[in-house]
Short mmCIF file of C-alpha atoms and ligand atoms in Angstrom, two decimals:
data_model
loop_
_atom_site.label_atom_id
_atom_site.label_comp_id
_atom_site.label_asym_id
_atom_site.label_seq_id
_atom_site.Cartn_x
_atom_site.Cartn_y
_atom_site.Cartn_z
CA MET A 75 13.66 -7.91 -9.51
CA PRO A 76 12.71 -5.23 -11.92
CA ASN A 77 15.00 -5.31 -15.36
CA ASN A 78 15.35 -1.63 -15.26
CA ALA A 79 16.41 -1.72 -11.43
CA PRO A 80 16.76 1.83 -10.33
CA THR A 81 19.98 3.54 -8.83
CA ILE A 82 20.08 6.25 -6.26
CA GLU A 83 21.72 8.74 -8.59
CA ALA A 84 18.45 8.65 -10.65
CA TYR A 85 16.52 10.01 -8.03
CA ARG A 86 18.34 13.31 -7.59
CA ARG A 87 15.70 15.04 -10.02
CA VAL A 88 13.04 14.03 -8.40
CA ALA A 89 13.47 13.92 -4.55
CA PRO A 90 14.07 17.09 -2.55
CA ARG A 91 17.46 18.50 -2.75
CA GLY A 92 20.00 17.02 -0.60
CA THR A 93 18.35 13.61 -0.13
CA VAL A 94 20.52 11.53 -2.28
CA ASP A 95 23.63 13.08 -0.43
CA PHE A 96 22.28 12.16 2.93
CA LEU A 97 21.16 8.64 1.77
CA LEU A 98 24.62 8.26 0.61
CA ARG A 99 26.17 9.23 3.97
CA LEU A 100 23.95 7.04 6.05
CA SER A 101 24.25 3.98 3.85
CA GLU A 102 28.05 4.36 4.47
CA ARG A 103 27.47 3.47 8.18
CA VAL A 104 26.00 0.46 6.78
CA ARG A 105 27.68 -0.77 4.21
CA GLY A 106 27.40 -4.64 3.11
CA ARG A 107 25.42 -5.47 5.99
CA ARG A 108 22.52 -7.76 5.00
CA PHE A 109 18.86 -6.93 5.51
CA LEU A 110 16.09 -9.37 4.93
CA HIS A 111 12.56 -8.87 4.29
CA VAL A 112 9.87 -11.41 4.32
CA ASN A 113 6.17 -11.31 3.40
CA SER A 114 3.43 -13.02 1.49
CA THR A 115 3.13 -12.43 -1.88
CA ARG A 116 5.30 -11.01 -4.64
CA SER A 117 2.58 -9.56 -6.57
CA GLY A 118 -0.73 -7.51 -5.76
CA GLY A 119 -1.14 -5.25 -2.88
CA GLY A 120 1.03 -2.23 -1.50
CA VAL A 121 3.42 -4.30 0.63
CA ALA A 122 4.79 -6.06 -2.60
CA GLU A 123 4.61 -2.79 -4.50
CA ILE A 124 7.05 -1.41 -2.20
CA LEU A 125 9.45 -4.23 -1.76
CA TYR A 126 9.86 -4.87 -5.80
CA ARG A 127 11.71 -1.01 -5.81
CA LEU A 128 13.01 -0.81 -2.12
CA VAL A 129 15.14 -4.03 -2.17
CA PRO A 130 17.46 -3.05 -5.71
CA LEU A 131 17.68 0.27 -4.32
CA MET A 132 19.01 -0.58 -1.26
CA ASN A 133 21.45 -3.09 -3.00
CA ASP A 134 22.75 -0.19 -4.91
CA LEU A 135 23.54 1.67 -1.80
CA ALA A 136 25.68 -0.99 -1.20
CA ILE A 137 23.32 -2.97 1.49
CA LYS A 138 23.04 -6.85 0.65
CA ALA A 139 19.09 -6.63 0.73
CA ASP A 140 17.13 -9.54 -0.15
CA TRP A 141 13.21 -10.61 -0.35
CA GLU A 142 12.11 -14.14 0.64
CA VAL A 143 8.21 -15.05 0.53
CA ILE A 144 6.33 -17.79 2.46
CA GLU A 145 4.64 -20.16 0.94
CA GLY A 146 0.99 -21.17 1.94
CA ASP A 147 -2.11 -23.10 0.51
CA ALA A 148 -5.52 -21.89 0.08
CA GLU A 149 -6.50 -22.81 3.96
CA PHE A 150 -3.50 -20.64 5.07
CA PHE A 151 -4.20 -17.72 2.92
CA ALA A 152 -7.80 -18.04 4.12
CA THR A 153 -7.09 -17.90 7.42
CA THR A 154 -4.75 -14.97 7.30
CA LYS A 155 -7.81 -13.02 5.30
CA ALA A 156 -9.84 -13.70 8.48
CA PHE A 157 -6.76 -12.60 10.57
CA HIS A 158 -6.23 -9.62 8.72
CA ASN A 159 -10.27 -9.04 8.57
CA ALA A 160 -10.40 -9.40 12.66
CA LEU A 161 -7.17 -6.97 12.86
CA GLN A 162 -8.74 -4.40 10.96
CA GLY A 163 -11.92 -4.80 13.42
CA THR A 164 -14.29 -6.97 11.71
CA GLU A 165 -15.18 -9.89 13.98
CA GLN A 166 -14.56 -12.99 12.69
CA VAL A 167 -14.40 -16.82 13.71
CA ILE A 168 -11.23 -18.45 13.77
CA THR A 169 -10.86 -22.07 14.68
CA GLU A 170 -8.14 -23.69 16.38
CA ALA A 171 -7.44 -25.93 13.83
CA MET A 172 -6.98 -22.76 11.83
CA LEU A 173 -4.31 -21.26 13.99
CA GLU A 174 -2.65 -24.80 14.20
CA HIS A 175 -2.52 -24.65 10.44
CA TYR A 176 -1.15 -21.23 10.34
CA LEU A 177 1.85 -22.22 12.70
CA GLU A 178 2.47 -25.27 11.05
CA VAL A 179 2.66 -23.25 7.37
CA ASN A 180 5.02 -20.91 9.21
CA ARG A 181 7.01 -23.67 10.57
CA ALA A 182 7.42 -25.51 7.48
CA SER A 183 8.56 -21.92 5.85
CA ALA A 184 11.11 -21.46 8.35
CA ALA A 185 12.65 -24.75 7.37
CA ARG A 186 12.68 -23.67 3.66
CA LEU A 187 13.98 -20.16 3.93
CA ARG A 188 17.35 -18.75 4.64
CA LEU A 189 16.19 -16.73 7.68
CA GLU A 190 19.58 -15.12 8.23
CA GLY A 191 20.38 -11.44 8.33
CA ASP A 192 21.67 -8.55 10.54
CA LEU A 193 18.42 -7.29 10.28
CA VAL A 194 15.36 -9.42 9.59
CA MET A 195 12.05 -7.77 8.81
CA ILE A 196 9.16 -9.40 8.46
CA HIS A 197 5.82 -7.91 6.74
CA ASP A 198 2.49 -8.16 8.32
CA PRO A 199 0.50 -11.15 10.02
CA GLN A 200 0.87 -13.90 7.76
CA PRO A 201 4.73 -14.75 8.42
CA ALA A 202 4.71 -13.25 12.43
CA PRO A 203 5.64 -16.83 13.68
CA LEU A 204 8.64 -17.33 11.54
CA VAL A 205 10.25 -15.34 14.74
CA GLU A 206 10.02 -19.03 16.36
CA ALA A 207 12.88 -19.97 14.29
CA ARG A 208 15.32 -16.94 14.72
CA PRO A 209 19.01 -17.87 14.72
CA ALA A 210 21.03 -16.77 17.72
CA GLU A 211 22.60 -13.80 15.32
CA GLY A 212 20.92 -10.75 13.85
CA LYS A 213 18.31 -8.24 14.93
CA TRP A 214 14.08 -9.32 13.70
CA VAL A 215 11.91 -6.68 13.30
CA TRP A 216 7.88 -6.87 12.74
CA ARG A 217 6.81 -4.69 9.94
CA CYS A 218 2.66 -4.19 10.38
CA HIS A 219 0.89 -2.54 7.62
CA ILE A 220 -2.31 -2.92 8.69
CA ASP A 221 -4.64 -0.59 10.54
CA LEU A 222 -4.41 -2.06 14.37
CA SER A 223 -6.32 0.81 15.47
CA ALA A 224 -9.38 -1.44 16.51
CA PRO A 225 -8.37 -4.82 16.61
CA GLN A 226 -10.64 -8.29 17.57
CA ARG A 227 -8.79 -8.41 20.80
CA ARG A 228 -8.27 -12.48 20.77
CA VAL A 229 -6.90 -12.28 17.36
CA TRP A 230 -4.52 -9.65 18.31
CA ALA A 231 -3.67 -11.67 21.74
CA PHE A 232 -2.76 -14.49 19.85
CA LEU A 233 -0.62 -12.70 17.02
CA ARG A 234 0.79 -10.81 20.14
CA GLN A 235 2.90 -13.78 21.55
CA SER A 236 4.76 -13.76 18.15
CA VAL A 237 5.20 -10.09 18.09
CA VAL A 238 6.92 -9.76 21.67
CA LYS A 239 9.71 -12.09 20.02
CA TYR A 240 10.74 -9.68 18.09
CA ASP A 241 13.52 -6.65 18.74
CA ALA A 242 10.83 -4.05 17.55
CA ALA A 243 7.88 -3.22 15.85
CA VAL A 244 7.32 -0.69 13.17
CA PHE A 245 3.42 0.68 12.37
CA SER A 246 2.40 3.06 9.62
CA LEU A 247 0.99 5.40 11.77
CA PRO A 248 1.17 6.21 15.63
CA ALA A 249 -2.58 5.29 15.61
CA PHE A 250 -1.59 1.70 15.32
CA ALA A 251 0.97 1.24 17.57
CA GLN A 252 0.45 -1.12 20.85
CA ARG A 253 1.15 -1.78 24.23
CA LEU A 254 3.97 -4.09 23.63
CA PRO A 255 7.24 -4.57 25.81
CA ILE A 256 9.88 -3.99 23.14
CA PRO A 257 10.56 -0.61 21.26
CA GLN A 258 7.88 0.71 18.48
CA PHE A 259 8.69 2.74 15.50
CA VAL A 260 6.63 4.61 12.82
CA VAL A 261 7.58 4.67 9.21
CA HIS A 262 5.25 5.72 6.37
CA PRO A 263 5.02 3.97 3.30
CA SER A 264 6.10 5.14 -0.20
CA ILE A 265 5.42 5.53 -3.68
CA ASP A 266 8.68 4.95 -5.99
CA PRO A 267 8.26 8.26 -8.45
CA LEU A 268 10.39 6.40 -11.47
CA SER A 269 8.40 3.23 -11.60
CA GLU A 270 5.98 2.22 -13.99
CA LYS A 271 3.45 3.18 -11.89
CA ASN A 272 4.45 6.54 -11.27
CA ARG A 273 6.75 7.78 -14.01
CA SER A 274 5.85 10.49 -16.42
CA LEU A 275 3.74 9.33 -19.59
CA SER A 276 3.10 11.26 -22.55
CA ARG A 277 -0.50 12.05 -23.68
CA LYS A 278 -0.01 9.35 -26.67
CA GLU A 279 0.97 6.78 -24.16
CA ILE A 280 -1.94 7.75 -21.81
CA HIS A 281 -4.57 7.67 -24.75
CA ARG A 282 -3.12 4.35 -26.13
CA CYS A 283 -3.33 2.67 -22.29
CA LEU A 284 -7.07 3.89 -21.96
CA ASP A 285 -8.16 2.94 -25.53
CA ARG A 286 -6.72 -0.64 -24.66
CA LEU A 287 -8.78 -0.91 -21.57
CA GLY A 288 -11.69 0.36 -23.59
CA VAL A 289 -12.37 3.38 -21.18
CA PRO A 290 -13.36 6.58 -23.39
CA THR A 291 -12.61 10.03 -22.17
CA ASP A 292 -15.26 12.24 -23.43
CA LYS A 293 -16.32 12.70 -19.67
CA PRO A 294 -14.45 13.59 -16.50
CA ILE A 295 -13.42 10.29 -14.87
CA LEU A 296 -13.77 9.69 -11.33
CA LEU A 297 -11.33 6.77 -10.63
CA GLN A 298 -10.98 3.89 -7.41
CA VAL A 299 -7.79 1.87 -7.70
CA SER A 300 -7.88 -1.08 -5.33
CA ARG A 301 -7.98 -4.61 -4.97
CA PHE A 302 -11.54 -5.74 -4.50
CA ASP A 303 -11.54 -5.63 -0.78
CA ARG A 304 -14.56 -4.90 1.24
CA PHE A 305 -12.52 -2.38 3.36
CA LYS A 306 -11.89 -0.58 -0.01
CA ASP A 307 -15.62 -0.16 -0.05
CA PRO A 308 -16.48 -0.20 -4.11
CA VAL A 309 -19.96 -0.30 -3.48
CA GLY A 310 -19.78 2.83 -1.17
CA VAL A 311 -18.05 4.38 -4.40
CA ILE A 312 -21.17 3.08 -7.05
CA ASN A 313 -23.30 4.57 -4.50
CA SER A 314 -21.59 8.08 -4.02
CA TYR A 315 -21.25 8.03 -8.01
CA ARG A 316 -25.18 7.89 -8.58
CA VAL A 317 -25.73 10.80 -6.53
CA VAL A 318 -23.24 12.70 -8.33
CA LYS A 319 -24.47 11.46 -11.76
CA ARG A 320 -27.75 13.21 -10.98
CA TYR A 321 -25.77 16.54 -11.45
CA HIS A 322 -22.70 15.75 -13.56
CA ASP A 323 -22.31 13.73 -16.60
CA VAL A 324 -19.53 11.78 -15.38
CA ARG A 325 -17.88 8.23 -15.91
CA LEU A 326 -17.09 5.97 -12.98
CA VAL A 327 -13.71 3.57 -13.33
CA LEU A 328 -13.48 0.88 -10.70
CA ALA A 329 -9.90 -0.72 -11.26
CA GLY A 330 -8.58 -3.62 -9.37
CA GLY A 331 -7.14 -6.96 -9.26
CA GLY A 332 -6.39 -9.58 -6.70
CA ALA A 333 -3.55 -10.46 -4.77
CA THR A 334 -1.96 -14.20 -4.18
CA ASP A 335 -2.23 -13.88 -0.64
CA ASP A 336 -6.28 -12.19 -0.57
CA PRO A 337 -8.85 -15.19 -1.62
CA GLU A 338 -11.56 -12.99 -1.13
CA GLY A 339 -11.06 -10.89 -4.64
CA ALA A 340 -13.51 -12.97 -6.74
CA ARG A 341 -16.29 -12.82 -4.08
CA VAL A 342 -15.91 -8.93 -3.84
CA LEU A 343 -15.78 -8.16 -7.62
CA SER A 344 -19.26 -9.69 -8.71
CA GLU A 345 -20.60 -7.87 -5.83
CA VAL A 346 -19.19 -4.67 -7.21
CA ARG A 347 -20.17 -5.97 -10.80
CA GLU A 348 -24.03 -6.42 -9.63
CA ALA A 349 -23.78 -2.97 -7.89
CA ALA A 350 -22.78 -1.61 -11.23
CA GLY A 351 -25.52 -3.16 -12.83
CA ARG A 352 -26.10 -2.14 -16.80
CA ASP A 353 -24.67 1.48 -16.23
CA PRO A 354 -22.55 1.75 -19.21
CA ASP A 355 -20.59 4.87 -17.55
CA ILE A 356 -19.48 2.52 -14.71
CA LEU A 357 -16.47 0.59 -15.86
CA VAL A 358 -15.24 -2.06 -13.92
CA LEU A 359 -11.77 -3.32 -14.74
CA ASP A 360 -10.37 -6.34 -13.62
CA LEU A 361 -6.60 -5.74 -14.21
CA PRO A 362 -3.80 -8.36 -14.30
CA PRO A 363 -1.09 -7.65 -11.35
CA ASP A 364 1.48 -6.00 -13.87
CA ALA A 365 -0.78 -3.49 -15.15
CA HIS A 366 1.26 -0.36 -13.73
CA ARG A 367 1.07 1.44 -16.57
CA GLN A 368 -2.35 1.07 -17.11
CA ILE A 369 -3.02 2.37 -13.60
CA ASN A 370 -0.54 5.06 -14.07
CA ALA A 371 -2.37 6.08 -17.16
CA LEU A 372 -5.98 5.94 -15.59
CA GLN A 373 -4.56 7.82 -12.73
CA ARG A 374 -3.43 10.78 -15.37
CA ALA A 375 -6.45 10.62 -16.94
CA ALA A 376 -8.72 10.95 -13.97
CA SER A 377 -10.43 14.08 -12.80
CA ILE A 378 -10.75 13.36 -9.04
CA VAL A 379 -9.12 10.32 -7.58
CA ILE A 380 -11.59 8.25 -4.80
CA GLN A 381 -10.32 6.29 -1.85
CA LYS A 382 -13.24 5.61 0.02
CA SER A 383 -11.98 2.75 2.44
CA THR A 384 -13.36 2.19 5.58
CA ARG A 385 -10.39 0.99 7.39
CA GLU A 386 -7.05 1.42 5.18
CA GLY A 387 -3.08 0.43 6.64
CA PHE A 388 -1.43 3.41 4.53
CA GLY A 389 -3.07 3.50 1.19
CA LEU A 390 -0.33 3.88 -1.35
CA THR A 391 -3.30 4.51 -4.23
CA VAL A 392 -3.74 7.91 -2.57
CA ALA A 393 -0.24 9.38 -2.62
CA GLU A 394 0.06 7.97 -6.29
CA ALA A 395 -2.55 9.98 -7.33
CA MET A 396 -1.33 13.01 -5.63
CA TRP A 397 1.62 12.61 -7.27
CA LYS A 398 0.04 12.75 -10.43
CA GLY A 399 -1.69 16.39 -9.40
CA LYS A 400 -5.02 15.05 -9.04
CA PRO A 401 -7.36 15.91 -5.94
CA VAL A 402 -8.49 12.88 -3.89
CA ILE A 403 -11.56 12.23 -2.21
CA GLY A 404 -10.81 9.33 0.76
CA GLY A 405 -12.36 7.65 3.44
CA ALA A 406 -11.38 9.41 6.61
CA THR A 407 -9.42 6.60 8.20
CA GLY A 408 -5.63 5.10 8.52
CA GLY A 409 -2.99 6.24 6.56
CA ILE A 410 -5.42 8.28 4.22
CA THR A 411 -6.27 10.87 7.17
CA SER A 412 -2.31 11.39 7.21
CA GLN A 413 -1.74 11.85 3.44
CA ILE A 414 -4.75 13.86 2.60
CA LEU A 415 -4.43 17.90 3.69
CA TYR A 416 -8.10 18.37 4.49
CA GLY A 417 -8.96 21.23 1.71
CA VAL A 418 -5.65 21.54 0.68
CA THR A 419 -4.96 18.11 -1.22
CA GLY A 420 -8.57 16.47 -1.37
CA TYR A 421 -10.87 16.07 1.25
CA THR A 422 -11.45 12.95 3.83
CA VAL A 423 -15.05 11.68 4.00
CA ASN A 424 -17.51 9.72 6.28
CA SER A 425 -20.22 8.89 4.23
CA VAL A 426 -21.41 7.97 0.68
CA GLU A 427 -23.21 11.44 0.85
CA GLY A 428 -20.02 13.10 2.34
CA ALA A 429 -18.06 11.43 -0.64
CA ALA A 430 -20.76 12.46 -3.30
CA TYR A 431 -21.08 16.17 -2.13
CA ARG A 432 -16.85 16.85 -2.27
CA ILE A 433 -16.84 15.21 -5.56
CA ARG A 434 -19.68 17.89 -7.03
CA TYR A 435 -18.10 20.68 -4.85
CA LEU A 436 -14.71 19.87 -7.02
CA LEU A 437 -16.50 19.30 -10.22
CA SER A 438 -18.14 22.56 -9.94
CA ASN A 439 -14.67 24.22 -9.24
CA PRO A 440 -11.88 23.18 -11.88
CA GLY A 441 -9.58 25.92 -10.63
CA LEU A 442 -9.67 24.03 -7.01
CA MET A 443 -9.06 20.84 -8.58
CA GLN A 444 -5.62 22.16 -10.21
CA ARG A 445 -4.55 23.86 -7.17
CA MET A 446 -5.25 20.97 -4.74
CA GLY A 447 -3.86 18.53 -7.30
CA GLU A 448 -0.35 20.65 -7.56
CA ALA A 449 -0.14 20.76 -3.64
CA GLY A 450 -0.72 17.47 -3.45
CA ARG A 451 2.34 16.61 -5.91
CA GLU A 452 4.77 18.74 -3.26
CA HIS A 453 3.36 16.85 -0.51
CA VAL A 454 3.91 13.63 -1.75
CA ARG A 455 7.35 15.19 -2.81
CA GLN A 456 8.44 15.84 0.48
CA ASN A 457 7.05 13.34 2.32
CA PHE A 458 5.98 10.00 0.69
CA LEU A 459 8.51 8.93 -1.72
CA ILE A 460 11.00 6.05 -1.54
CA THR A 461 13.65 7.94 -0.80
CA HIS A 462 12.08 9.15 2.63
CA HIS A 463 11.20 5.48 3.24
CA LEU A 464 14.75 4.41 2.11
CA ARG A 465 16.14 6.96 5.00
CA ASP A 466 13.99 5.59 7.53
CA TYR A 467 14.79 1.63 7.12
CA LEU A 468 18.41 3.18 6.78
CA SER A 469 18.08 4.73 9.85
CA LEU A 470 16.53 1.66 11.32
CA LEU A 471 19.37 -0.34 10.63
CA VAL A 472 21.92 1.79 11.60
CA HIS A 473 20.14 2.43 15.04
CA LEU A 474 19.59 -1.54 15.78
CA THR A 475 22.62 -3.20 14.28
CA SER A 476 25.39 -0.84 15.05
N1 LIG B 1168 -2.43 -2.09 -7.33
C1 LIG B 1168 -2.34 -2.42 -8.46
N2 LIG B 1168 -3.51 -3.29 -9.20
C2 LIG B 1168 -4.66 -3.28 -8.90
C3 LIG B 1168 -4.85 -2.89 -7.47
C4 LIG B 1168 -4.24 -2.07 -6.75
O1 LIG B 1168 -1.28 -2.59 -8.93
O2 LIG B 1168 -5.62 -3.92 -9.26
C5 LIG B 1168 -1.69 -1.39 -6.57
C6 LIG B 1168 -2.03 -0.07 -6.25
O3 LIG B 1168 -1.70 0.88 -7.42
C7 LIG B 1168 -1.17 0.29 -4.89
C8 LIG B 1168 -1.15 -1.03 -4.44
O4 LIG B 1168 -1.51 -2.17 -5.24
O5 LIG B 1168 0.22 0.54 -5.43
C9 LIG B 1168 -2.38 -1.16 -3.19
O6 LIG B 1168 -1.55 -0.69 -2.40
P1 LIG B 1168 -2.62 0.16 -1.12
O7 LIG B 1168 -1.59 0.53 0.11
O8 LIG B 1168 -3.23 0.94 -1.59
O9 LIG B 1168 -3.36 -0.79 -0.40
P2 LIG B 1168 -3.20 -2.55 -0.16
O10 LIG B 1168 -3.78 -3.48 -1.52
O11 LIG B 1168 -1.58 -2.75 0.00
O12 LIG B 1168 -4.33 -2.74 0.79
#
């Protein structure tokens, strides 16, 4: 848990008016209930990022919230990464032996963890089969964070056998909903404006961070922050930058790191390094999982933030950048389309050329960049702050357990 665990009162100065009072009223109806979250990693990626802040805030609202993590070996995470790729639409080979091991690891986790709660929320496919071991009491919800708009059918059919045993499913966007015999809800993910990743930083702090990272600030910075994952299209970002570079003297920073449940990162990182070649204006930063302040500083120092994903469950990095007043150019996919207001807070694009065109357009219009950044911050304040998320989860708790 964060040692600077946030209290709900602190959000009065950032969230829209009335939000905190509303949360206090809502939480009165579910005080003392146990709300357990289970996922597959404590660090790296958006789900861990959210739970790390959301769980202590729920406790501050007198909900007994807890967070458990399943444990797996390399073979398990290779399988679940293949699942992840298949569910987001890339054809994969998944053998019977892989499926059996996946179920076995879940059985072992079920035996080890205390899976009790008035509401148990299981995040993503990795721990989905835990539902086989659900106790008689309590409601179970499967919370899916990935882009399920076009899954490989066989893999979804397999996972679905677990999903139908839940009381409800929660998706990040309506487009990800499936044909299921259980109720489905939509909850947008969120960012925490008071976390180390998003709190305001002084100029001095920003410069100190960039200095330590070896990122000069003498040229406009184009930035993409993401795990080294092919769906984030880091090589496409490099190709867009190369087109832009013919017209504008900019620097590209690709900042990322791994997640303990993502075994492909190292391979993708070396592909990215190879694509970057010897260009001194491309900086590829492999950051540790706790580099929150560094990412905050990079996002604040950037002129334009890019998230050129080809598939994206939500894309917290988009909201993070908008909160810092930056225009964002993102792949027209998944949650990115629901965050970027086209032509207002940034642009969604479908190709390397499209991204390059929009980057050039913005670099030539500094006033527009500024206005888009301001609009982006307000859009996040209204829709994608952790307080909004908390409201949705508390409503679910009220709805399912009353
Ligand atoms: N992130 C990070 N370090 C990295 C790469 C990403 O802390 O090296 C953070 C990023 O700031 C964001 C989250 O991890 O908060 C990624 O969430 P997103 O929804 O963008 O993508 P996911 O990794 O969940 O697919």
